[in-house]
Coordinates of C-alpha atoms in Angstrom, one line a residue:
X1 CA 47.1 -34.7 -12.3
X2 CA 47.3 -35.1 -16.2
X3 CA 46.0 -32.5 -18.6
X4 CA 42.9 -34.6 -19.5
X5 CA 41.9 -34.9 -15.8
X6 CA 42.3 -31.1 -15.3
X7 CA 40.2 -30.5 -18.4
X8 CA 37.5 -32.8 -17.3
X9 CA 37.5 -31.2 -13.8
X10 CA 37.2 -27.7 -15.3
X11 CA 34.3 -28.8 -17.5
X12 CA 32.5 -30.3 -14.6
X13 CA 32.8 -27.1 -12.6
X14 CA 31.6 -25.1 -15.5
X15 CA 28.7 -27.4 -16.1
X16 CA 27.7 -27.0 -12.4
X17 CA 27.9 -23.3 -12.6
X18 CA 25.8 -23.2 -15.7
X19 CA 23.1 -25.5 -14.3
X20 CA 23.0 -23.8 -10.9
X21 CA 22.9 -20.2 -12.2
X22 CA 19.6 -18.4 -12.0
X23 CA 18.0 -18.4 -15.5
X24 CA 14.8 -17.0 -16.9
X25 CA 12.2 -19.2 -18.6
X26 CA 11.7 -19.1 -22.4
X27 CA 9.9 -15.8 -22.8
X28 CA 7.0 -17.2 -24.9
X29 CA 6.2 -19.7 -22.1
X30 CA 5.4 -17.0 -19.6
X31 CA 3.9 -14.3 -21.8
X32 CA 2.5 -11.8 -21.0
X33 CA 4.9 -11.8 -18.0
X34 CA 8.4 -10.7 -18.4
X35 CA 11.5 -12.1 -16.6
X36 CA 14.6 -9.9 -16.1
X37 CA 18.0 -11.0 -14.9
X38 CA 19.4 -8.5 -12.4
X39 CA 23.1 -8.2 -11.6
X40 CA 26.1 -10.5 -12.2
X41 CA 24.7 -13.4 -10.1
X42 CA 22.0 -12.9 -11.4
X43 CA 18.8 -12.4 -9.4
X44 CA 15.5 -12.7 -11.2
X45 CA 12.6 -10.3 -11.3
X46 CA 9.2 -11.2 -12.8
X47 CA 6.7 -8.5 -14.1
X48 CA 3.2 -9.7 -14.7
X49 CA 1.5 -6.3 -15.0
X50 CA -0.2 -7.3 -18.3
X51 CA -2.0 -10.3 -17.0
X52 CA -5.7 -10.1 -17.8
X53 CA -7.3 -12.8 -15.6
X54 CA -6.5 -15.6 -13.1
X55 CA -6.5 -18.3 -15.8
X56 CA -3.7 -16.5 -17.6
X57 CA -1.7 -16.0 -14.4
X58 CA -2.2 -19.7 -13.5
X59 CA -0.9 -20.8 -16.9
X60 CA 2.2 -18.7 -16.5
X61 CA 3.2 -20.4 -13.3
X62 CA 2.6 -23.8 -14.9
X63 CA 5.4 -23.2 -17.4
X64 CA 8.9 -24.7 -17.2
X65 CA 10.9 -22.5 -14.8
X66 CA 14.6 -23.4 -14.9
X67 CA 15.0 -21.4 -11.6
X68 CA 12.4 -21.2 -8.9
X69 CA 13.8 -18.5 -6.6
X70 CA 12.9 -15.0 -7.6
X71 CA 13.8 -11.6 -6.1
X72 CA 10.6 -9.7 -7.0
X73 CA 7.2 -10.2 -8.5
X74 CA 5.6 -7.0 -9.8
X75 CA 2.0 -6.5 -10.9
X76 CA 1.2 -2.8 -11.3
X77 CA -1.6 -1.2 -13.1
X78 CA -2.7 2.4 -13.2
X79 CA -5.6 4.3 -11.6
X80 CA -7.3 4.5 -15.0
X81 CA -6.4 1.0 -16.1
X82 CA -6.1 -1.4 -13.0
X83 CA -5.0 -4.9 -13.6
X84 CA -8.3 -6.9 -14.2
X85 CA -7.4 -9.6 -11.8
X86 CA -10.1 -10.2 -9.1
X87 CA -8.6 -12.8 -6.7
X88 CA -5.6 -14.9 -5.8
X89 CA -6.3 -18.5 -5.1
X90 CA -4.2 -20.9 -3.1
X91 CA -1.2 -22.2 -5.0
X92 CA -1.5 -19.7 -7.8
X93 CA 2.3 -19.2 -7.9
X94 CA 3.2 -22.9 -8.1
X95 CA 6.7 -23.7 -7.0
X96 CA 8.0 -20.2 -7.6
X97 CA 9.2 -18.3 -4.5
X98 CA 9.7 -14.5 -4.1
X99 CA 11.5 -12.2 -1.7
X100 CA 9.2 -9.3 -2.6
X101 CA 5.7 -9.1 -4.1
X102 CA 4.3 -5.7 -5.2
X103 CA 0.7 -5.5 -6.5
X104 CA -0.8 -2.1 -7.0
X105 CA -3.8 -0.8 -8.9
X106 CA -5.6 -4.1 -9.4
X107 CA -9.1 -5.3 -9.1
X108 CA -8.2 -7.9 -6.5
X109 CA -10.9 -8.1 -3.8
X110 CA -10.0 -11.5 -2.3
X111 CA -6.8 -13.4 -1.4
X112 CA -7.2 -17.1 -0.4
X113 CA -5.6 -18.2 2.9
X114 CA -2.5 -19.7 1.5
X115 CA -1.9 -17.8 -1.8
X116 CA 1.5 -16.7 -0.5
X117 CA 2.4 -19.9 1.3
X118 CA 5.0 -21.0 -1.3
X119 CA 7.1 -18.0 -0.3
X120 CA 6.8 -18.6 3.5
X121 CA 10.6 -18.8 4.0
X122 CA 11.7 -16.1 1.5
X123 CA 9.1 -13.3 1.5
X124 CA 10.3 -10.2 3.2
X125 CA 8.0 -7.5 1.6
X126 CA 4.4 -7.7 0.5
X127 CA 2.5 -4.8 -1.0
X128 CA -1.1 -5.2 -2.1
X129 CA -2.4 -1.7 -2.4
X130 CA -4.7 0.6 -4.4
X131 CA -7.0 -2.4 -5.0
X132 CA -10.4 -3.4 -3.7
X133 CA -9.6 -5.9 -0.9
X134 CA -12.4 -6.3 1.6
X135 CA -10.4 -8.7 3.7
X136 CA -6.9 -10.2 4.0
X137 CA -5.9 -13.7 5.3
X138 CA -4.0 -12.6 8.4
X139 CA -3.6 -16.3 9.5
X140 CA -0.8 -16.6 7.1
X141 CA 1.3 -14.0 8.9
X142 CA 2.9 -16.3 11.5
X143 CA 3.9 -18.7 8.7
X144 CA 5.7 -15.9 6.8
X145 CA 8.8 -16.2 9.0
X146 CA 10.8 -13.4 7.4
X147 CA 8.1 -10.9 6.4
X148 CA 9.2 -7.5 7.5
X149 CA 7.0 -5.1 5.5
X150 CA 3.2 -5.4 4.8
X151 CA 1.4 -2.7 2.9
X152 CA -2.4 -3.0 2.5
X153 CA -3.1 0.7 2.0
X154 CA -5.8 2.1 -0.3
X155 CA -8.1 -0.8 -0.2
X156 CA -11.7 -1.5 1.1
X157 CA -10.8 -3.5 4.2
X158 CA -13.6 -3.6 6.7
X159 CA -12.2 -5.7 9.5
X160 CA -8.7 -6.8 10.5
X161 CA -8.5 -9.7 13.0
X162 CA -5.9 -9.5 15.8
X163 CA -2.5 -9.8 14.1
X164 CA 0.4 -12.0 15.1
X165 CA 3.9 -11.9 13.7
X166 CA 7.4 -12.2 15.2
X167 CA 9.1 -10.7 12.1
X168 CA 7.0 -7.8 10.9
X169 CA 8.6 -4.4 11.2
X170 CA 6.4 -2.1 9.0
X171 CA 2.6 -2.3 8.7
X172 CA 0.6 0.1 6.5
X173 CA -3.2 0.1 6.6
X174 CA -3.8 3.7 5.6
X175 CA -6.7 4.8 3.4
X176 CA -9.0 1.9 4.4
X177 CA -11.9 4.2 5.2
X178 CA -14.2 1.6 6.7
X179 CA -11.6 -0.3 8.7
X180 CA -12.5 -1.7 12.1
X181 CA -10.4 -3.8 14.6
X182 CA -10.3 -4.9 18.2
X183 CA -8.5 -3.3 21.0
X184 CA -5.9 -6.1 20.9
X185 CA -5.2 -6.0 17.1
X186 CA -1.5 -5.0 17.4
X187 CA -0.5 -6.5 20.7
X188 CA 1.2 -9.6 19.1
X189 CA 3.4 -7.4 16.8
X190 CA 6.3 -7.1 19.2
X191 CA 8.9 -6.3 16.5
X192 CA 6.9 -3.5 14.8
X193 CA 8.8 -0.3 14.1
X194 CA 6.5 1.7 11.7
X195 CA 2.7 1.6 12.0
X196 CA 0.5 3.6 9.7
X197 CA -3.3 3.7 10.2
X198 CA -3.9 7.2 8.9
X199 CA -7.0 8.1 6.8
X200 CA -9.1 5.3 8.2
X201 CA -11.9 7.3 9.8
X202 CA -10.9 6.1 13.3
X203 CA -13.0 7.8 15.9
X204 CA -11.2 6.5 19.0
X205 CA -7.8 5.0 19.9
X206 CA -8.2 2.0 22.1
X207 CA -6.5 2.4 25.5
X208 CA -3.1 0.7 25.7
X209 CA -3.0 -0.2 22.0
X210 CA 0.7 0.5 21.8
X211 CA 1.9 -0.9 25.1
X212 CA 3.6 -4.1 23.7
X213 CA 5.5 -2.4 20.9
X214 CA 9.0 -2.1 22.4
X215 CA 10.6 -1.1 19.1
X216 CA 8.0 1.3 17.8
X217 CA 9.5 4.3 16.1
X218 CA 6.8 6.0 14.1
X219 CA 3.0 6.0 14.4
X220 CA 0.8 7.7 11.8
X221 CA -2.8 8.4 12.8
X222 CA -3.3 11.5 10.7
X223 CA -6.6 12.5 9.0
X224 CA -8.9 10.2 11.0
X225 CA -12.0 11.4 12.9
X226 CA -10.5 11.6 16.4
X227 CA -12.1 14.3 18.6
X228 CA -10.4 13.6 21.9
X229 CA -7.5 11.8 23.6
X230 CA -8.5 9.9 26.7
X231 CA -6.2 9.0 29.6
X232 CA -3.7 6.3 28.6
X233 CA -4.6 6.7 24.9
X234 CA -0.9 7.4 23.9
X235 CA 0.9 5.2 26.4
X236 CA 4.0 3.7 24.9
X237 CA 6.8 1.4 26.1
X238 CA 9.3 2.4 23.4
X239 CA 12.1 4.8 24.2
X240 CA 13.1 4.9 20.5
X241 CA 9.8 6.3 19.3
X242 CA 10.6 9.3 17.1
X243 CA 7.3 10.5 15.6
X244 CA 3.6 10.3 16.6
X245 CA 1.4 12.0 13.9
X246 CA -2.1 13.0 14.8
X247 CA -2.4 15.9 12.4
X248 CA -5.6 16.7 10.5
X249 CA -8.0 15.2 13.0
X250 CA -10.7 17.0 14.9
X251 CA -9.1 16.8 18.4
X252 CA -10.4 19.5 20.7
X253 CA -9.8 17.9 24.2
X254 CA -7.1 15.8 25.9
X255 CA -7.3 14.3 29.3
X256 CA -4.6 14.2 31.9
X257 CA -2.2 11.3 31.6
X258 CA -3.0 10.8 27.9
X259 CA 0.7 10.6 26.9
X260 CA 3.6 8.6 28.4
X261 CA 6.4 6.1 27.9
X262 CA 8.5 7.6 25.1
X263 CA 12.1 8.8 25.0
X264 CA 13.2 12.4 24.9
X265 CA 13.5 12.6 21.1
X266 CA 9.8 12.2 20.3
X267 CA 8.0 14.5 17.9
X268 CA 4.3 14.8 18.8
X269 CA 2.5 16.2 15.8
X270 CA -1.0 17.6 16.3
X271 CA -1.2 20.1 13.4
X272 CA -4.6 21.4 12.2
X273 CA -6.8 20.1 14.9
X274 CA -9.3 22.0 17.1
X275 CA -7.3 22.2 20.4
X276 CA -8.0 25.5 22.2
X277 CA -6.7 24.9 25.7
X278 CA -3.3 23.6 26.9
X279 CA -4.3 22.7 30.4
X280 CA -1.3 22.4 32.6
X281 CA -2.5 19.1 34.2
X282 CA -2.6 17.4 30.8
X283 CA 0.3 19.1 29.0
X284 CA 3.0 19.7 31.5
X285 CA 3.9 15.9 31.7
X286 CA 4.2 15.9 27.9
X287 CA 6.8 18.7 27.9
X288 CA 8.5 17.1 30.8
X289 CA 8.8 13.8 29.0
X290 CA 10.5 15.2 25.9
X291 CA 12.8 17.8 27.6
X292 CA 15.5 18.3 30.2
X293 CA 17.5 17.2 28.3
X294 CA 16.0 16.2 25.0
X295 CA 15.3 17.2 21.5
X296 CA 11.6 16.3 21.4
X297 CA 9.0 18.7 19.9
X298 CA 5.3 19.3 20.2
X299 CA 3.8 20.6 17.0
X300 CA 0.5 22.5 17.4
X301 CA 0.4 24.7 14.2
X302 CA -3.1 25.3 13.0
X303 CA -4.9 25.0 16.3
X304 CA -7.0 28.0 17.7
X305 CA -5.2 28.2 21.0
X306 CA -6.5 30.2 23.9
X307 CA -3.6 32.5 25.0
X308 CA -5.1 33.5 28.4
X309 CA -3.7 32.7 31.8
X310 CA -4.2 29.0 31.3
X311 CA -1.1 29.2 29.1
X312 CA 1.1 30.9 31.7
X313 CA 2.8 27.7 32.8
X314 CA 4.1 27.3 29.3
X315 CA 4.9 30.8 28.2
X316 CA 6.9 31.6 31.4
X317 CA 9.0 28.4 31.0
X318 CA 11.8 29.0 28.5
X319 CA 12.7 25.3 28.8
X320 CA 9.2 24.1 27.9
X321 CA 8.7 26.7 25.3
X322 CA 11.8 25.6 23.4
X323 CA 10.1 22.3 22.8
X324 CA 7.0 23.9 21.2
X325 CA 7.3 24.2 17.4
X326 CA 7.3 27.9 16.3
X327 CA 4.2 27.5 14.1
X328 CA 1.8 27.4 17.1
X329 CA -0.4 30.5 17.3
X330 CA -3.2 32.0 19.4
X331 CA -6.7 32.0 18.0
X332 CA -6.0 35.7 16.9
X333 CA -2.9 34.7 14.9
X334 CA -0.3 35.8 17.4
X335 CA 2.6 33.4 17.6
X336 CA 3.0 31.7 21.0
X337 CA 6.7 32.4 20.9
X338 CA 6.0 36.1 20.5
X339 CA 4.0 36.4 23.8
X340 CA 5.6 38.3 26.6
X341 CA 6.3 36.1 29.6
X342 CA 6.5 39.1 32.0
X343 CA 2.9 40.0 31.1
X344 CA 1.8 36.6 32.3
X345 CA 3.9 36.9 35.4
X346 CA 2.2 40.2 36.1
X347 CA -1.4 39.5 35.2
X348 CA -1.8 35.8 36.0
X349 CA -1.6 34.5 39.6
X350 CA -0.6 30.9 39.6

């Protein structure tokens, strides 16, 4: 090959590389948004935190974008100065796709059904939190084929329809204080790993709500308004579950068979509730499930426990007692781990 041919081939390759590389638009065309090139490739991030209304956001995405594939879209206000954007209509992002979308501290109350449809094959993480959403178009979830994280916390959601996704791993609905949902709301989320529905004023946990979650690892139900745990309330089918958090509720009673289906590494956290009695019929199966052998733990710190003979089955079993967190105390402040097992053997006929 002669020198001229080699030169022309090299220029062709260089031209292809320049035209195919990710490039930001002209900055004035997308103001007040800001495009940033990340890394040597590069990947592109777009920050639209200074958008003032939907007309301005729409104009931004009507600009000439040399590249249409973006890593992240960020729109983040502050608690004192939320982004004054009230809704996201269908097609608002034009032909631009994102892997991650983060919107926090906005005045968004409505998202149209297909606002995120343009990123259906690319979106892996969606956060729309600290806003005023009253509903969310959950019908889009099955179409977002690679969505793994969805965070809708700190909104005003009133009702979530039954959810369906074969990709979702993490769902956060915490701090939606009026949230309601059906007993079947999570049954079609078979890949879910982390579920957070804390601070939602829940009064009951639907029986069997977690049964289809084979990969579930953490469940956060803290600071709701739960007062009791019925039979089959905490039935799981995940041996990899690590943490079940029910702290800060008002739980005073649990029924036999309220807990089952976990592995032996599970932490059951019931701190700062109103539990007084650890009835053997209800609690022995719990300790059996996480011990012998196992590293699971029951955490009952901050509960006014009755340390009479009803507790003898636990205090006299060194195996079970080793799976009770050391912060658990009697109503008079005595640590459960400081109680004398021989006194229970002598005074309590079992």
